[in-house]
Every structure is written in C-alpha cells, then in structure tokens.
C-alpha cells in the first residue's frame, strides 16, 4: 500500500508573516498520521514556515529550484540552499512555470536529476491543455512528458519521486477533472513508469492529482487505485485544506 501524499502549492501567495499565521492556523487542522503532508511555499517563506511548523506533521517544500549546482544565475535558488535548511520536497515543472517561465521537458529533467542528487523528492508535474484533451492526445502527451522527465533517473531514484498529474484546464478554474478522467491518466502514467522501469518501481511511485481539488472532491479522487493524493492550489490556503488532508476521516 502506497502512503498518500497531500501537498499544498501556495504559488505566489503569502508574505512571510502571513505564512507564519497560515501555518499556525492550519497546524491543528492537517494532523493526520496516515498521510504525508507538504506545504510548498515561496522561497522567502520557507524558513519562517519551517519554524512555525516545528513539532507538527507538516513538511515544508519549495515551489521551484535551479538545475545548476551554483553560479551566475541571478534570482535562482539551488538544491544545496534548500537542503541546507532541511527542505525535502520541491515542485518541478509546474504548468505555470512551463507557461510563464519557459520551462521545458528538458529543463524539468535536469531539475529532477539535481533534486535527486541532493536527496530532495521532486514533485514532477505533467498535464495536458484543453486543446490536447479535445484532440484525444492527452495520454500520448503526458507519456512524452514523463519519459523525458525520467531520462537518466535510476529505478531506485524513481521510487523516491512523486508525479503530479495536473490537467491545465482544471487548474484554478473550479473545473475539476472527473474521477474517471483523473484515474485514467494516473493509471496511464503508472503504466508508462512500468514500461520505463519495472512493476516494482511502478507500484512504489506516488501519483497525485491536481486541479481544483476541494474538500468535496478529494475523498472520491483519493479513493482511486492509482491516485495517491493531491497537489492543491487555492484550497491549500484555507482551513478547507484540513478537510482535504483528512479526506479519509
Ligand atoms: P488549484 O487547486 O487552485 O486548481 O491549483 C492546482 C495547482 O496548480 C496545484 O499545483
């Protein structure tokens, strides 16, 4: 049985003082021993959010990092900077980073390799646009994203990654994918991992669904055989996130 992992992606929200207040507010609400809970927060919020989360089950993660070790990359954050303060998770290749900041499958692959080299678990995002879904090429497209993201990643390393399937048309739109749509693609992703590696790896890897997840939609989504949790945007900034984390109660 794979342990569920439910992560919030705060995006560009919350100043450091707001972050501390939100962690303190959510701390008692997201207690659930059966689930891994991660708050992926803006870089400047990482340290104060970690301080506030001390003694709780909340892991603080990052929303992005650079693929180079260090150097002349103004404005970027490195894997060593994250591990130095104890970060264990980082979102890689979110569709917003792909759309607004030029990230490609190739840069995603480089970042995945760098995160794994530093023992940070990458939460690797994939997902199709509405046009791609309407053209019937969702699974082909997502398989391509996955195959490139995992180039040169060993099976042992792959087991320690998390994949987030986030259909772009469902992000921030209130338009959640149907349970069947989400399960179909998550199952296809697992099959793709099985083809690249083996059954062991495919069964170990955790695959999240993301896109307008709410307290109402979480229980059914997370009950699917191939959905091992969620990556939650808007609802992770509200007390509702406690209900999502406790979807099984
Ligand atoms: P929403 O939950 O706001 O749709 O965002 C999903 C997302 O992009 C999480 O990474």
GROMACS .gro file of C-alpha atoms and ligand atoms in nm:
model
  259
    1UNK     CA    1   0.000   0.000   0.000
    2UNK     CA    2   0.135   0.339  -0.101
    3UNK     CA    3   0.118   0.610   0.162
    4UNK     CA    4  -0.088   0.907   0.046
    5UNK     CA    5   0.085   1.239  -0.005
    6UNK     CA    6  -0.117   1.559   0.000
    7UNK     CA    7   0.067   1.877  -0.086
    8UNK     CA    8  -0.034   2.239  -0.098
    9UNK     CA    9   0.115   2.464  -0.364
   10UNK     CA   10   0.087   2.819  -0.238
   11UNK     CA   11   0.209   2.970  -0.571
   12UNK     CA   12   0.290   3.345  -0.539
   13UNK     CA   13   0.080   3.399  -0.228
   14UNK     CA   14   0.157   3.478   0.136
   15UNK     CA   15   0.420   3.715   0.273
   16UNK     CA   16   0.650   3.565   0.537
   17UNK     CA   17   0.433   3.695   0.821
   18UNK     CA   18   0.117   3.570   0.651
   19UNK     CA   19   0.289   3.234   0.600
   20UNK     CA   20   0.357   3.201   0.973
   21UNK     CA   21  -0.005   3.287   1.053
   22UNK     CA   22  -0.137   3.036   0.798
   23UNK     CA   23   0.088   2.752   0.918
   24UNK     CA   24  -0.021   2.821   1.277
   25UNK     CA   25  -0.385   2.822   1.171
   26UNK     CA   26  -0.360   2.500   0.968
   27UNK     CA   27  -0.129   2.307   1.201
   28UNK     CA   28  -0.402   2.151   1.414
   29UNK     CA   29  -0.632   2.101   1.113
   30UNK     CA   30  -0.389   1.900   0.898
   31UNK     CA   31  -0.288   1.646   1.162
   32UNK     CA   32  -0.334   1.301   1.003
   33UNK     CA   33  -0.083   1.029   1.080
   34UNK     CA   34  -0.184   0.826   0.775
   35UNK     CA   35  -0.084   1.088   0.520
   36UNK     CA   36   0.236   1.277   0.426
   37UNK     CA   37   0.155   1.647   0.437
   38UNK     CA   38   0.365   1.901   0.246
   39UNK     CA   39   0.327   2.278   0.211
   40UNK     CA   40   0.520   2.401  -0.093
   41UNK     CA   41   0.574   2.770  -0.030
   42UNK     CA   42   0.751   3.070  -0.188
   43UNK     CA   43   1.129   3.060  -0.125
   44UNK     CA   44   1.124   3.356   0.114
   45UNK     CA   45   0.859   3.183   0.327
   46UNK     CA   46   1.047   2.855   0.367
   47UNK     CA   47   1.245   2.936   0.682
   48UNK     CA   48   0.968   3.112   0.877
   49UNK     CA   49   0.714   2.847   0.770
   50UNK     CA   50   0.950   2.573   0.893
   51UNK     CA   51   0.991   2.745   1.228
   52UNK     CA   52   0.614   2.772   1.260
   53UNK     CA   53   0.562   2.408   1.155
   54UNK     CA   54   0.805   2.267   1.415
   55UNK     CA   55   0.659   1.982   1.616
   56UNK     CA   56   0.380   1.922   1.362
   57UNK     CA   57   0.342   1.673   1.077
   58UNK     CA   58   0.383   1.949   0.816
   59UNK     CA   59   0.681   1.923   0.578
   60UNK     CA   60   0.781   2.250   0.416
   61UNK     CA   61   0.877   2.222   0.048
   62UNK     CA   62   0.981   2.458  -0.231
   63UNK     CA   63   0.794   2.552  -0.548
   64UNK     CA   64   1.095   2.551  -0.779
   65UNK     CA   65   1.475   2.528  -0.789
   66UNK     CA   66   1.754   2.565  -1.045
   67UNK     CA   67   1.927   2.271  -1.210
   68UNK     CA   68   2.284   2.401  -1.171
   69UNK     CA   69   2.482   2.348  -0.852
   70UNK     CA   70   2.565   2.719  -0.804
   71UNK     CA   71   2.691   3.019  -1.000
   72UNK     CA   72   2.584   3.315  -1.209
   73UNK     CA   73   2.207   3.252  -1.218
   74UNK     CA   74   2.066   3.571  -1.069
   75UNK     CA   75   1.745   3.523  -0.879
   76UNK     CA   76   1.759   3.144  -0.866
   77UNK     CA   77   1.761   2.903  -0.570
   78UNK     CA   78   1.984   2.594  -0.567
   79UNK     CA   79   1.927   2.244  -0.434
   80UNK     CA   80   2.203   2.295  -0.172
   81UNK     CA   81   2.029   2.609  -0.045
   82UNK     CA   82   1.713   2.404   0.003
   83UNK     CA   83   1.880   2.109   0.176
   84UNK     CA   84   2.081   2.341   0.399
   85UNK     CA   85   1.758   2.448   0.569
   86UNK     CA   86   1.609   2.096   0.562
   87UNK     CA   87   1.379   2.106   0.259
   88UNK     CA   88   1.288   1.757   0.137
   89UNK     CA   89   1.035   1.827  -0.140
   90UNK     CA   90   1.031   2.056  -0.442
   91UNK     CA   91   0.770   2.108  -0.711
   92UNK     CA   92   0.929   2.070  -1.055
   93UNK     CA   93   0.781   2.168  -1.390
   94UNK     CA   94   0.451   2.313  -1.277
   95UNK     CA   95   0.245   2.415  -1.580
   96UNK     CA   96   0.268   2.780  -1.470
   97UNK     CA   97   0.649   2.756  -1.480
   98UNK     CA   98   0.627   2.596  -1.822
   99UNK     CA   99   0.386   2.861  -1.950
  100UNK     CA  100   0.534   3.179  -1.799
  101UNK     CA  101   0.900   3.093  -1.736
  102UNK     CA  102   0.997   2.888  -2.036
  103UNK     CA  103   1.044   2.554  -1.862
  104UNK     CA  104   1.058   2.257  -2.096
  105UNK     CA  105   1.062   1.882  -2.055
  106UNK     CA  106   1.442   1.905  -2.082
  107UNK     CA  107   1.484   2.160  -1.801
  108UNK     CA  108   1.239   1.956  -1.593
  109UNK     CA  109   1.462   1.651  -1.643
  110UNK     CA  110   1.774   1.846  -1.538
  111UNK     CA  111   1.598   1.974  -1.226
  112UNK     CA  112   1.470   1.627  -1.136
  113UNK     CA  113   1.824   1.487  -1.161
  114UNK     CA  114   1.966   1.769  -0.949
  115UNK     CA  115   1.698   1.736  -0.682
  116UNK     CA  116   1.754   1.360  -0.659
  117UNK     CA  117   2.132   1.408  -0.638
  118UNK     CA  118   2.061   1.615  -0.324
  119UNK     CA  119   1.804   1.371  -0.183
  120UNK     CA  120   1.517   1.611  -0.237
  121UNK     CA  121   1.194   1.446  -0.354
  122UNK     CA  122   1.079   1.615  -0.674
  123UNK     CA  123   0.704   1.650  -0.724
  124UNK     CA  124   0.710   1.629  -1.103
  125UNK     CA  125   0.417   1.799  -1.273
  126UNK     CA  126   0.261   1.695  -1.601
  127UNK     CA  127  -0.072   1.750  -1.771
  128UNK     CA  128  -0.243   1.844  -2.093
  129UNK     CA  129  -0.412   2.158  -2.223
  130UNK     CA  130  -0.781   2.165  -2.309
  131UNK     CA  131  -0.695   2.154  -2.681
  132UNK     CA  132  -0.486   1.844  -2.633
  133UNK     CA  133  -0.768   1.676  -2.441
  134UNK     CA  134  -1.017   1.767  -2.712
  135UNK     CA  135  -0.779   1.631  -2.977
  136UNK     CA  136  -0.764   1.299  -2.790
  137UNK     CA  137  -0.388   1.316  -2.737
  138UNK     CA  138  -0.383   1.352  -2.357
  139UNK     CA  139  -0.219   1.019  -2.281
  140UNK     CA  140   0.038   1.044  -2.562
  141UNK     CA  141   0.131   1.393  -2.448
  142UNK     CA  142   0.162   1.306  -2.079
  143UNK     CA  143   0.364   0.992  -2.159
  144UNK     CA  144   0.607   1.209  -2.354
  145UNK     CA  145   0.643   1.449  -2.059
  146UNK     CA  146   0.708   1.158  -1.823
  147UNK     CA  147   0.957   0.985  -2.050
  148UNK     CA  148   1.171   1.297  -2.082
  149UNK     CA  149   1.138   1.391  -1.713
  150UNK     CA  150   1.278   1.050  -1.613
  151UNK     CA  151   1.572   1.034  -1.859
  152UNK     CA  152   1.880   0.903  -1.674
  153UNK     CA  153   1.684   0.862  -1.349
  154UNK     CA  154   1.752   0.518  -1.198
  155UNK     CA  155   1.474   0.289  -1.080
  156UNK     CA  156   1.584   0.336  -0.718
  157UNK     CA  157   1.568   0.713  -0.761
  158UNK     CA  158   1.235   0.698  -0.944
  159UNK     CA  159   1.076   0.523  -0.645
  160UNK     CA  160   1.150   0.835  -0.441
  161UNK     CA  161   0.980   1.074  -0.678
  162UNK     CA  162   0.621   1.195  -0.680
  163UNK     CA  163   0.433   1.269  -1.002
  164UNK     CA  164   0.152   1.524  -1.005
  165UNK     CA  165  -0.097   1.490  -1.289
  166UNK     CA  166  -0.249   1.835  -1.333
  167UNK     CA  167  -0.469   1.889  -1.638
  168UNK     CA  168  -0.408   2.256  -1.720
  169UNK     CA  169  -0.775   2.320  -1.793
  170UNK     CA  170  -0.859   2.217  -1.435
  171UNK     CA  171  -0.607   2.446  -1.262
  172UNK     CA  172  -0.763   2.739  -1.083
  173UNK     CA  173  -1.077   2.709  -1.291
  174UNK     CA  174  -1.301   2.530  -1.043
  175UNK     CA  175  -1.338   2.272  -1.320
  176UNK     CA  176  -1.214   1.954  -1.156
  177UNK     CA  177  -1.148   1.655  -1.381
  178UNK     CA  178  -1.398   1.377  -1.331
  179UNK     CA  179  -1.278   1.094  -1.112
  180UNK     CA  180  -1.271   0.870  -1.421
  181UNK     CA  181  -1.061   1.118  -1.621
  182UNK     CA  182  -0.813   1.162  -1.336
  183UNK     CA  183  -0.786   0.789  -1.266
  184UNK     CA  184  -0.745   0.706  -1.635
  185UNK     CA  185  -0.445   0.934  -1.680
  186UNK     CA  186  -0.287   0.842  -1.343
  187UNK     CA  187  -0.315   0.475  -1.441
  188UNK     CA  188  -0.155   0.551  -1.779
  189UNK     CA  189   0.131   0.732  -1.605
  190UNK     CA  190   0.188   0.430  -1.380
  191UNK     CA  191   0.188   0.206  -1.688
  192UNK     CA  192   0.444   0.435  -1.852
  193UNK     CA  193   0.668   0.407  -1.541
  194UNK     CA  194   0.628   0.028  -1.560
  195UNK     CA  195   0.745   0.035  -1.924
  196UNK     CA  196   1.046   0.256  -1.844
  197UNK     CA  197   1.144   0.060  -1.531
  198UNK     CA  198   0.956  -0.238  -1.386
  199UNK     CA  199   0.647  -0.332  -1.185
  200UNK     CA  200   0.822  -0.273  -0.853
  201UNK     CA  201   0.901   0.086  -0.941
  202UNK     CA  202   0.558   0.148  -1.089
  203UNK     CA  203   0.391   0.019  -0.773
  204UNK     CA  204   0.615   0.226  -0.546
  205UNK     CA  205   0.587   0.565  -0.714
  206UNK     CA  206   0.321   0.802  -0.585
  207UNK     CA  207   0.098   0.982  -0.832
  208UNK     CA  208  -0.109   1.283  -0.727
  209UNK     CA  209  -0.398   1.452  -0.897
  210UNK     CA  210  -0.407   1.832  -0.904
  211UNK     CA  211  -0.657   2.084  -1.043
  212UNK     CA  212  -0.933   2.245  -0.839
  213UNK     CA  213  -0.918   1.978  -0.567
  214UNK     CA  214  -1.164   2.069  -0.290
  215UNK     CA  215  -1.288   1.916   0.033
  216UNK     CA  216  -1.587   1.791  -0.167
  217UNK     CA  217  -1.394   1.624  -0.450
  218UNK     CA  218  -1.097   1.487  -0.252
  219UNK     CA  219  -1.250   1.172  -0.095
  220UNK     CA  220  -1.359   1.019  -0.424
  221UNK     CA  221  -1.044   1.120  -0.612
  222UNK     CA  222  -0.808   0.987  -0.344
  223UNK     CA  223  -1.000   0.657  -0.325
  224UNK     CA  224  -0.899   0.568  -0.681
  225UNK     CA  225  -0.647   0.286  -0.711
  226UNK     CA  226  -0.390   0.495  -0.899
  227UNK     CA  227  -0.436   0.830  -0.723
  228UNK     CA  228  -0.209   0.859  -0.419
  229UNK     CA  229  -0.303   1.206  -0.303
  230UNK     CA  230  -0.325   1.556  -0.441
  231UNK     CA  231  -0.141   1.875  -0.528
  232UNK     CA  232  -0.371   2.152  -0.414
  233UNK     CA  233  -0.353   2.519  -0.510
  234UNK     CA  234  -0.630   2.755  -0.400
  235UNK     CA  235  -0.778   2.532  -0.131
  236UNK     CA  236  -0.438   2.486   0.038
  237UNK     CA  237  -0.456   2.846   0.161
  238UNK     CA  238  -0.775   2.790   0.355
  239UNK     CA  239  -0.896   2.585   0.653
  240UNK     CA  240  -1.053   2.359   0.390
  241UNK     CA  241  -0.707   2.211   0.341
  242UNK     CA  242  -0.754   2.038   0.676
  243UNK     CA  243  -1.061   1.863   0.536
  244UNK     CA  244  -0.871   1.760   0.223
  245UNK     CA  245  -0.587   1.612   0.430
  246UNK     CA  246  -0.845   1.433   0.645
  247UNK     CA  247  -1.042   1.309   0.342
  248UNK     CA  248  -1.047   0.960   0.499
  249UNK     CA  249  -1.198   1.058   0.833
  250LIG     P1  250  -0.588   2.478  -0.796
  250LIG     O1  251  -0.608   2.374  -0.687
  250LIG     O2  252  -0.600   2.619  -0.747
  250LIG     O3  253  -0.668   2.448  -0.917
  250LIG     O4  254  -0.433   2.466  -0.840
  250LIG     C1  255  -0.384   2.341  -0.872
  250LIG     C2  256  -0.237   2.354  -0.886
  250LIG     O5  257  -0.189   2.413  -0.980
  250LIG     C3  258  -0.153   2.292  -0.784
  250LIG     O6  259  -0.021   2.289  -0.824
   0.00000   0.00000   0.00000
